[in-house]
Coordinates of C-alpha atoms and ligand atoms in Angstrom, one line a residue:
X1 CA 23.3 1.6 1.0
X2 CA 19.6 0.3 0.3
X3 CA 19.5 -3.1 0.6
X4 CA 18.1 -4.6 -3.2
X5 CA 15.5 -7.2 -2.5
X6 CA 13.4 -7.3 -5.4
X7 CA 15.4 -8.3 -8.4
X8 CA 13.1 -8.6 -10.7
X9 CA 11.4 -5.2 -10.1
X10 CA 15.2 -3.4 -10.1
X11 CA 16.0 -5.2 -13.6
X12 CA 12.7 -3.7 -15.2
X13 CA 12.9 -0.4 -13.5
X14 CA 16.4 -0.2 -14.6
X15 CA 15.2 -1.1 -18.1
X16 CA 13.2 2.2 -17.9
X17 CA 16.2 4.4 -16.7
X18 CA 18.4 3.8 -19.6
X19 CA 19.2 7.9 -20.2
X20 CA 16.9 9.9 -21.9
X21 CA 17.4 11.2 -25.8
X22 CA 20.8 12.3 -26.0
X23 CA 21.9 14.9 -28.6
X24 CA 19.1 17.6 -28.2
X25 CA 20.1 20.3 -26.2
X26 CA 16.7 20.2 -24.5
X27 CA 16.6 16.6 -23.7
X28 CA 20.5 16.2 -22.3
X29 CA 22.1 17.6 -19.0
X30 CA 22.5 20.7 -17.6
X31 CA 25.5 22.8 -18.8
X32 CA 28.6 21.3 -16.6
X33 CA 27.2 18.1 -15.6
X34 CA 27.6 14.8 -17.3
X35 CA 24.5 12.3 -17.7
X36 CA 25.0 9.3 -15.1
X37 CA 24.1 5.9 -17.0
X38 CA 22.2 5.6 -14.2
X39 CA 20.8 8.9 -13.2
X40 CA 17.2 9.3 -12.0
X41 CA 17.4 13.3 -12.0
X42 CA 15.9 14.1 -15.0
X43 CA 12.5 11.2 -14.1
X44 CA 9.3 13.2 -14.1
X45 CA 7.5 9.7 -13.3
X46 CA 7.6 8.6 -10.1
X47 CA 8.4 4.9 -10.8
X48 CA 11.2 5.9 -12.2
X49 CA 12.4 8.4 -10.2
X50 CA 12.5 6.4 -7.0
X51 CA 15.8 4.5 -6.2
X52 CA 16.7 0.6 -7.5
X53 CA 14.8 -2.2 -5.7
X54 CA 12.1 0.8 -4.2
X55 CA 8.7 0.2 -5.4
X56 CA 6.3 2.6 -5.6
X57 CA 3.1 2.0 -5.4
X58 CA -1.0 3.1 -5.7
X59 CA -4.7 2.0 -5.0
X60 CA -6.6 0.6 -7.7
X61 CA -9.8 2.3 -6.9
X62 CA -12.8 -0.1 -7.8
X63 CA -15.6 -1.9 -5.2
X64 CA -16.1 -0.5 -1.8
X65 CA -17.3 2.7 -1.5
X66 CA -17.3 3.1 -6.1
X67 CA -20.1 1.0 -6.3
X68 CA -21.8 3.8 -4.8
X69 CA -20.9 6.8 -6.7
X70 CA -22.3 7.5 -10.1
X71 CA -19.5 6.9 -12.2
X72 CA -18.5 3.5 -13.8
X73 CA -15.9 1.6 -12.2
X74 CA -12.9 3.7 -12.7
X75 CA -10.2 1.2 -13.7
X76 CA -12.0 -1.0 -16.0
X77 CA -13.4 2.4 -17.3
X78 CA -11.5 5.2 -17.0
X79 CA -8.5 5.2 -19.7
X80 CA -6.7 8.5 -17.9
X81 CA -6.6 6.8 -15.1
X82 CA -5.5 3.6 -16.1
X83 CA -2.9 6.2 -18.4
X84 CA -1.0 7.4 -15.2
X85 CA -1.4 4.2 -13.1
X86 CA 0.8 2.6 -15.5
X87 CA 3.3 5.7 -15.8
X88 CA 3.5 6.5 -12.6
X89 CA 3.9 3.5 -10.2
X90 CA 5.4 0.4 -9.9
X91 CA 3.6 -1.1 -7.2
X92 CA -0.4 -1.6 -7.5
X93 CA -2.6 -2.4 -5.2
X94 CA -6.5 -3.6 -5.4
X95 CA -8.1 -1.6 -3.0
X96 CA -11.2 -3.5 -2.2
X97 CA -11.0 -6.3 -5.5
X98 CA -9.2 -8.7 -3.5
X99 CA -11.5 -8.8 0.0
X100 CA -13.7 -11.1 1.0
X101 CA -17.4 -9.4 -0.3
X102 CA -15.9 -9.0 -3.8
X103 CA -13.6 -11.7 -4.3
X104 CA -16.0 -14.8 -2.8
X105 CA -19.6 -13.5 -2.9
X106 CA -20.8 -16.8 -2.1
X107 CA -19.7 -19.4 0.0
X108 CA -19.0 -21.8 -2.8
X109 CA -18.3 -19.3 -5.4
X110 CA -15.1 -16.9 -6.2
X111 CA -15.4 -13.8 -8.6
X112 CA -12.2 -13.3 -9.6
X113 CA -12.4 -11.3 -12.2
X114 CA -11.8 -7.8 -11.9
X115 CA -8.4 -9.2 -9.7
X116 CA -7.4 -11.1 -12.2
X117 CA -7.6 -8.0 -14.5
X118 CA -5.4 -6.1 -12.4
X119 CA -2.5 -8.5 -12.0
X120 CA -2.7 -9.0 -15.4
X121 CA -2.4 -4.9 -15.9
X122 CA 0.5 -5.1 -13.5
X123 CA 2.8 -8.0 -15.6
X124 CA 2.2 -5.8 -18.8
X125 CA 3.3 -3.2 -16.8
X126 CA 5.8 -4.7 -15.3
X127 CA 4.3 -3.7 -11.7
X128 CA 4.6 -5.3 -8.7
X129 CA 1.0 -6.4 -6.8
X130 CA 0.0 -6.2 -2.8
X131 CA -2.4 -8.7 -2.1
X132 CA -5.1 -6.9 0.3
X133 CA -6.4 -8.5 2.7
X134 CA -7.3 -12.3 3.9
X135 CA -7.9 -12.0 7.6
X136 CA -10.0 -9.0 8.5
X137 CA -13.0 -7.6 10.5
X138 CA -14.7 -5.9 7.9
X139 CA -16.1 -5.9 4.5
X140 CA -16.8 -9.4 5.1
X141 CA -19.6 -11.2 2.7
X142 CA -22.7 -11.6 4.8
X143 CA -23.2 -15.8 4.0
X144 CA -20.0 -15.7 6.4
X145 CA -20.5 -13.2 8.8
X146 CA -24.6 -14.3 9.1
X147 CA -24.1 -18.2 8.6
X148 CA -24.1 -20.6 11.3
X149 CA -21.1 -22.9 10.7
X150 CA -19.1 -24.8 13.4
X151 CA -15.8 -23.7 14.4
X152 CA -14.2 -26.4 12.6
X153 CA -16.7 -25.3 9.4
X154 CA -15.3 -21.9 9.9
X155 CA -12.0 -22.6 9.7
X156 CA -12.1 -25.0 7.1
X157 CA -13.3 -21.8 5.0
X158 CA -11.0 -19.5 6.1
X159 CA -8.2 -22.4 5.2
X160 CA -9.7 -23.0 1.6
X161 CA -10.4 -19.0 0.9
X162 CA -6.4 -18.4 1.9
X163 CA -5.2 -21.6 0.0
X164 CA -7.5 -20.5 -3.3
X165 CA -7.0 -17.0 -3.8
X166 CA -3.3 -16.9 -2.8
X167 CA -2.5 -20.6 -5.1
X168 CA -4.4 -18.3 -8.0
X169 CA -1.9 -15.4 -7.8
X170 CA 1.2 -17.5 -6.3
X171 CA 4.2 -16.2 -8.0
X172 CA 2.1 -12.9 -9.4
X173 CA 2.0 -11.3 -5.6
X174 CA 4.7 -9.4 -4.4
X175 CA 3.4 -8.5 -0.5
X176 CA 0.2 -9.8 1.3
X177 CA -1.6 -8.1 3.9
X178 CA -2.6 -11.2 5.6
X179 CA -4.2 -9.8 8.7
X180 CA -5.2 -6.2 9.0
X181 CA -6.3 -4.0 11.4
X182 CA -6.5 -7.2 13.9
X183 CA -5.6 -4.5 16.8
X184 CA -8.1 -2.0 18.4
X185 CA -6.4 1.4 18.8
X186 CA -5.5 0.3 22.6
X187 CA -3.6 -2.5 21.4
X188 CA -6.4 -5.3 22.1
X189 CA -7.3 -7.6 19.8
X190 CA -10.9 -7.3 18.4
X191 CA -11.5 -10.4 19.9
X192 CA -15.3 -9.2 19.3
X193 CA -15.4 -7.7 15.8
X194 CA -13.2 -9.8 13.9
X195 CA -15.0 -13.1 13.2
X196 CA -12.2 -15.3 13.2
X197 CA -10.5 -14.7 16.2
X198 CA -13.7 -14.3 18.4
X199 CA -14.8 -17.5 16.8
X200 CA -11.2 -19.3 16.1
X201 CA -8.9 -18.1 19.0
X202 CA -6.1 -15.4 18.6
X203 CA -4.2 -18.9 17.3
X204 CA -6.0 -18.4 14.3
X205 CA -3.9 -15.5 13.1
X206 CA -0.8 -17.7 12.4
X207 CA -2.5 -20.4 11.0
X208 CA -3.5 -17.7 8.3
X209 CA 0.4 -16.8 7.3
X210 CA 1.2 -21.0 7.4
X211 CA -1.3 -21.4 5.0
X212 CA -0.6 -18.2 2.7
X213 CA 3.0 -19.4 3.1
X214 CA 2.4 -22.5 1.5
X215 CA 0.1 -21.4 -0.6
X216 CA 2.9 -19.1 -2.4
X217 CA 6.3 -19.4 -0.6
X218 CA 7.8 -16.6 -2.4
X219 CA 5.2 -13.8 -1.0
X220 CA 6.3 -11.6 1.7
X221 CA 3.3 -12.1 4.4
X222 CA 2.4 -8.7 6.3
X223 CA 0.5 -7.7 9.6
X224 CA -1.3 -4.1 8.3
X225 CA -3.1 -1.6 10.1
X226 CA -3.9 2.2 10.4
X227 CA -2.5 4.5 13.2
X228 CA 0.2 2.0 13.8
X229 CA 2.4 5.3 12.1
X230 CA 4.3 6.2 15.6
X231 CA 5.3 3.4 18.6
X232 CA 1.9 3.8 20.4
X233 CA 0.0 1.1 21.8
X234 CA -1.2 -0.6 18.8
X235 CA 2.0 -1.0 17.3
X236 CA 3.4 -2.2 20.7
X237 CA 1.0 -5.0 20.8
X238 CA 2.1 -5.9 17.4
X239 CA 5.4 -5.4 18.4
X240 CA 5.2 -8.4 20.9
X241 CA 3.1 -10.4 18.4
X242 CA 5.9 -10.5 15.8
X243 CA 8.3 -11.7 18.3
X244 CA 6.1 -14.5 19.5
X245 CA 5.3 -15.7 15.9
X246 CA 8.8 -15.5 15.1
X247 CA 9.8 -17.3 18.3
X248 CA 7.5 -20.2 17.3
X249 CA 8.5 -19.9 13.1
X250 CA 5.2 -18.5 11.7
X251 CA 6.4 -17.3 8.3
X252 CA 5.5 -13.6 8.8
X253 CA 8.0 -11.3 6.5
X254 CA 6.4 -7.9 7.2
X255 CA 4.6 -5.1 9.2
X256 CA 3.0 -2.3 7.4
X257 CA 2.0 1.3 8.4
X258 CA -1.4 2.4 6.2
X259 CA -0.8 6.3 7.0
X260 CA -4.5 7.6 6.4
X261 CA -2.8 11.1 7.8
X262 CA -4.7 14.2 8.3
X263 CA -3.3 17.8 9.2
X264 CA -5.9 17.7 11.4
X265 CA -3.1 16.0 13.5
X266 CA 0.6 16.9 14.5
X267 CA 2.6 14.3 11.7
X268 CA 3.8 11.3 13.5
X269 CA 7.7 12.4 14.0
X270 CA 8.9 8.8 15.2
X271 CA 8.0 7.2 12.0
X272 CA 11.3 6.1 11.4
X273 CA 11.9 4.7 15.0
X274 CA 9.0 2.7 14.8
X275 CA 9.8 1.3 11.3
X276 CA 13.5 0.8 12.6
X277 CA 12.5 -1.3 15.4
X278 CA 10.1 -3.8 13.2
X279 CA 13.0 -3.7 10.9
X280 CA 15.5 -4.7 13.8
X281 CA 13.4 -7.9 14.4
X282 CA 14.8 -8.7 10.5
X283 CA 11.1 -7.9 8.9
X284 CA 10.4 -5.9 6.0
X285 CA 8.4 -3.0 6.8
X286 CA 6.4 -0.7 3.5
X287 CA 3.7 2.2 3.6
X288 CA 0.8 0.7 2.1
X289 CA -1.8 3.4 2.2
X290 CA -0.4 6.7 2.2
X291 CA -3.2 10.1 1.9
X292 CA -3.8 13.6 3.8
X293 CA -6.6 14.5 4.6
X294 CA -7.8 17.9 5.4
X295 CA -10.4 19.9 6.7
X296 CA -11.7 22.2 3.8
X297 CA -12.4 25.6 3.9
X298 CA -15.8 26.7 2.6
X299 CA -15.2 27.4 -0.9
X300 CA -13.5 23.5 -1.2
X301 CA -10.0 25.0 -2.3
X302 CA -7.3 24.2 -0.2
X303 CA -5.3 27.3 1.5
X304 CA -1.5 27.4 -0.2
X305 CA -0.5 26.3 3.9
X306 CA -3.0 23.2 3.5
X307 CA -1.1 22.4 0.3
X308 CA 2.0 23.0 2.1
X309 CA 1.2 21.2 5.3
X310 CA 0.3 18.6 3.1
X311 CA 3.6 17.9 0.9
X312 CA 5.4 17.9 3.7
X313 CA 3.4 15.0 5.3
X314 CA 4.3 13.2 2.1
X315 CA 7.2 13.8 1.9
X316 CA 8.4 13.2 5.6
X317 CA 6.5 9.7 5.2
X318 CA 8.8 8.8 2.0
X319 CA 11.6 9.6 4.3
X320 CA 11.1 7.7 7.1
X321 CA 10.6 4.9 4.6
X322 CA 13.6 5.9 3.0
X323 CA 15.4 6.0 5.7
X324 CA 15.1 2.1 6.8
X325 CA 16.8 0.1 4.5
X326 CA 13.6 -2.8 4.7
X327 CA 11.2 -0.6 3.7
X328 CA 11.4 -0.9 -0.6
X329 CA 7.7 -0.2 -1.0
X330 CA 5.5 2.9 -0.7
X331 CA 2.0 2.7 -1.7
X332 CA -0.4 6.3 -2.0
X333 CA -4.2 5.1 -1.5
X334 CA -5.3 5.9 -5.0
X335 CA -3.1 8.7 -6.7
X336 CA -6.3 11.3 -7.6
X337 CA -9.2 13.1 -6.0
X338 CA -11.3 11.8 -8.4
X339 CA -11.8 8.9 -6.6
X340 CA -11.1 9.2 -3.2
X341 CA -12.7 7.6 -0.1
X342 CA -12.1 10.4 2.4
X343 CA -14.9 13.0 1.2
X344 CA -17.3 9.4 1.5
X345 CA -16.3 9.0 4.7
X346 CA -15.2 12.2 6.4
X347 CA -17.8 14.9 6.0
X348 CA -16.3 18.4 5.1
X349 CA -12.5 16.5 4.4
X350 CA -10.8 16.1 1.2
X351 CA -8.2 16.8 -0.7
X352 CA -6.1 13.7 0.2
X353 CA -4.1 12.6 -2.7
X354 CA -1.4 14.2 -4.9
X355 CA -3.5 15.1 -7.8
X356 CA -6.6 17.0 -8.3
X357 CA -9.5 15.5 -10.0
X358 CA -8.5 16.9 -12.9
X359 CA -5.2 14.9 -12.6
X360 CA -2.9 18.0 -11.9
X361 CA -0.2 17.6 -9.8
X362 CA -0.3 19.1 -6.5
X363 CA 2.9 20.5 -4.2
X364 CA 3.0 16.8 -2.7
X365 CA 3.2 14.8 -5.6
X366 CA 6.4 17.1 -6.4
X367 CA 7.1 16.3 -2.8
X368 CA 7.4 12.8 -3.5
X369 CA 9.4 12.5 -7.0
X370 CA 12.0 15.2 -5.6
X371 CA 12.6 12.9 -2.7
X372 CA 12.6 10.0 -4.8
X373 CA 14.8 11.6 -6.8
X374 CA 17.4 12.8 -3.9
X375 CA 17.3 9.1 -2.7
X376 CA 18.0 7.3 -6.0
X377 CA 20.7 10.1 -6.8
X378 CA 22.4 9.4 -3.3
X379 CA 22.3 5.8 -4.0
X380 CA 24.3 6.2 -7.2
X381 CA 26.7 8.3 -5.6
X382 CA 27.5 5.3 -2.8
X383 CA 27.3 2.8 -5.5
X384 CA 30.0 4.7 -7.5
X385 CA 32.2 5.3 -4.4
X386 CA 32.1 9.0 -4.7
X387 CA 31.6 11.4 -2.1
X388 CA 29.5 13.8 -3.3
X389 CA 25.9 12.4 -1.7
X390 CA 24.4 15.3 0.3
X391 CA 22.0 14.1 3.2
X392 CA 18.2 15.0 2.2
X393 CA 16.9 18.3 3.2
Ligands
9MR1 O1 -10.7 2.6 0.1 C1 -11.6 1.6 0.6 C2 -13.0 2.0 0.3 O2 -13.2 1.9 -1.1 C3 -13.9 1.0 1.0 O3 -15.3 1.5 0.8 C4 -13.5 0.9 2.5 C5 -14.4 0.0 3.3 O4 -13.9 -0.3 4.5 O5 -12.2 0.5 2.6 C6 -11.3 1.4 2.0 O6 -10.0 0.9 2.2 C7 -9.5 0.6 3.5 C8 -8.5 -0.5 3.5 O7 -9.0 -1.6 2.8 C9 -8.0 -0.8 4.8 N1 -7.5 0.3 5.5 C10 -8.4 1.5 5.6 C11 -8.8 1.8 4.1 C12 -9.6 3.1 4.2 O8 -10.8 2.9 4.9

């Protein structure tokens, strides 16, 4: 059986699940079968399809790459959006509102306003948050990355930065990614790129979790990164780094697998191992950044076998997290087309998330809620001591 870590997120979940209007032939159970009290097989959400204690999770797009585009930010703005983010997911997650450039513009002041609108959208809610991200290379205000402090200046303002923004949400923030991407794809540190740790020492990275640890003690702390999917060299090298913090008691809770996938690219079949062995070390381990991204055809529409290819890379990504009972949260980066960063970034590549700009569901986002589904409906089944679980598909 799953293992049920987050209490507070099973009890309001579970609050949701209470069975759907009875008495209606079209809202009860098929013909034959009786409505568990706590039967997810009838959810068309996603929140509520998914298994007790599993959070499911989205991007809330805003900043980065937005500020660019020529609409207005989409979820201050955008009320459809802001409509199925609520229905749909349990889990939210600013996807640039909490870095550095937005979050403290300048070096002695913090702009915390558009992430204190979304925590406060997640308690009404009743979503879980991922704090992203306090110790990175990137998106990086430039009074830090162009200033001329001391290293002892420098890491007086990383300690103050961690100890503000984390004090400000303590309580609120379910996960942290408190260093990402601090690995190079061959597994060396950017000991060039990354400000702190060519400036600070590789030592600097556990001082960040200490200080996010006692800045909130009841936040998981994560490592993050991309391509970290399969046991490669970059999640070797972090790997050995969790065992040495450990070793020497730096609070770190978790390791997290983004999973910017593409079809481009054979899926990454030892996705459970790798999660299994970060779990066997006794941390949590979550998907944090889930798309699939594809090369489009000329027209811009998707073959049926793209779509295909696609749901099944969602899917088989659920199920590895599935499948490790330390992995209880799954996060898609942003949930619609609409506002995705891949056709920004990748030239001629789209079509990443599981609805269309137009909001329509794709193959994968079916994908997802029928495995949800299958997961929380074998979870009853052990819970009630029955036999009658069949193994996912
Ligand atoms: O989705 C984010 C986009 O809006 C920003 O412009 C971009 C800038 O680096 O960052 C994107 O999010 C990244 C995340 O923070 C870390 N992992 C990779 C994500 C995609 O680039």
């Amino acid at each position: 059986m799953r293992s049920i870590r987050f209490a507070t997120v099973a009890l309001a979940t579970a609050a949701l699940t209470l069975p759907l209007v009875t008495g209606s032939a079209a809202a009860g159970p098929p013909a034959g079968r009786t409505a568990a009290p706590h039967s997810h097989a009838q959810h068309d959400r996603l929140r509520e399809a998914a298994p007790e204690g599993f959070v499911v999770g989205s991007a809330v797009a805003g900043g980065g790459h937005h500020l660019e585009q020529d609409y207005p930010d989409p979820f201050t703005y955008d009320r459809e959006y802001r409509k199925v983010l609520a229905r749909q997911f349990s889990s939210v997650s600013p996807e640039n509102q909490m870095k550095w450039d937005h979050i403290h513009p300048e070096r002695d002041r913090y702009d915390f306003r558009q992430a204190d609108a979304i925590v406060a959208f997640a308690r009404h809610n009743k979503q879980v948050v991922r704090g992203h991200t306090l110790l990175w290379h990137s998106q990086n205000p430039e009074w830090l990355e162009q200033g001329d402090f001391s290293k002892a200046e420098l890491r007086a303002i990383l300690r103050e930065h961690i100890t503000t923004v984390v004090g400000r949400y303590a309580g609120k923030i379910q996960q942290w990614d408190v260093a990402n991407e601090i690995f190079d794809d061959q597994g060396e540190l950017r000991t060039q790129d990354n400000i702190w740790i060519r400036e600070l020492g590789p030592g600097i990275v556990a001082d960040a979790f200490r200080w996010a640890h006692k800045a909130d003690p009841r936040a998981k702390l994560f490592f993050n990164d991309y391509n970290v999917e399969g046991v490669n060299a970059k999640s070797d090298a972090y790997h050995a780094l969790v065992q040495d913090l450990l070793r020497q008691g730096v609070p770190v809770d978790g390791f997290s697998v983004q999973g910017h996938l593409s079809t481009r690219y054979g899926f990454p079949g030892d996705l459970e191992d790798n999660l299994s062995r970060f779990d066997a070390l006794g941390l949590e381990t979550a998907v944090t950044e889930l798309d699939v991204r594809m090369d489009l055809p000329e027209t811009g529409e998707p073959t049926a076998e793209q779509q295909r290819k696609q749901a099944e890379y969602y899917q088989r990504t659920l199920e590895a997290c599935l499948a490790v009972d330390g992995c209880n949260s799954f996060t898609i980066w942003g949930f619609t087309d609409k506002y995705s960063w891949v056709p920004v970034f990748f030239e001629g590549e789209g079509y990443a998330n599981v609805m269309t700009g137009d909001y329509e569901r794709k193959p994968a986002f079916y994908a997802l809620r029928d495995t949800l589904r299958e997961a929380a409906r074998e979870d009853d089944c052990e819970k009630r001591g029955t036999r009658h679980g069949h193994g996912r598909t």
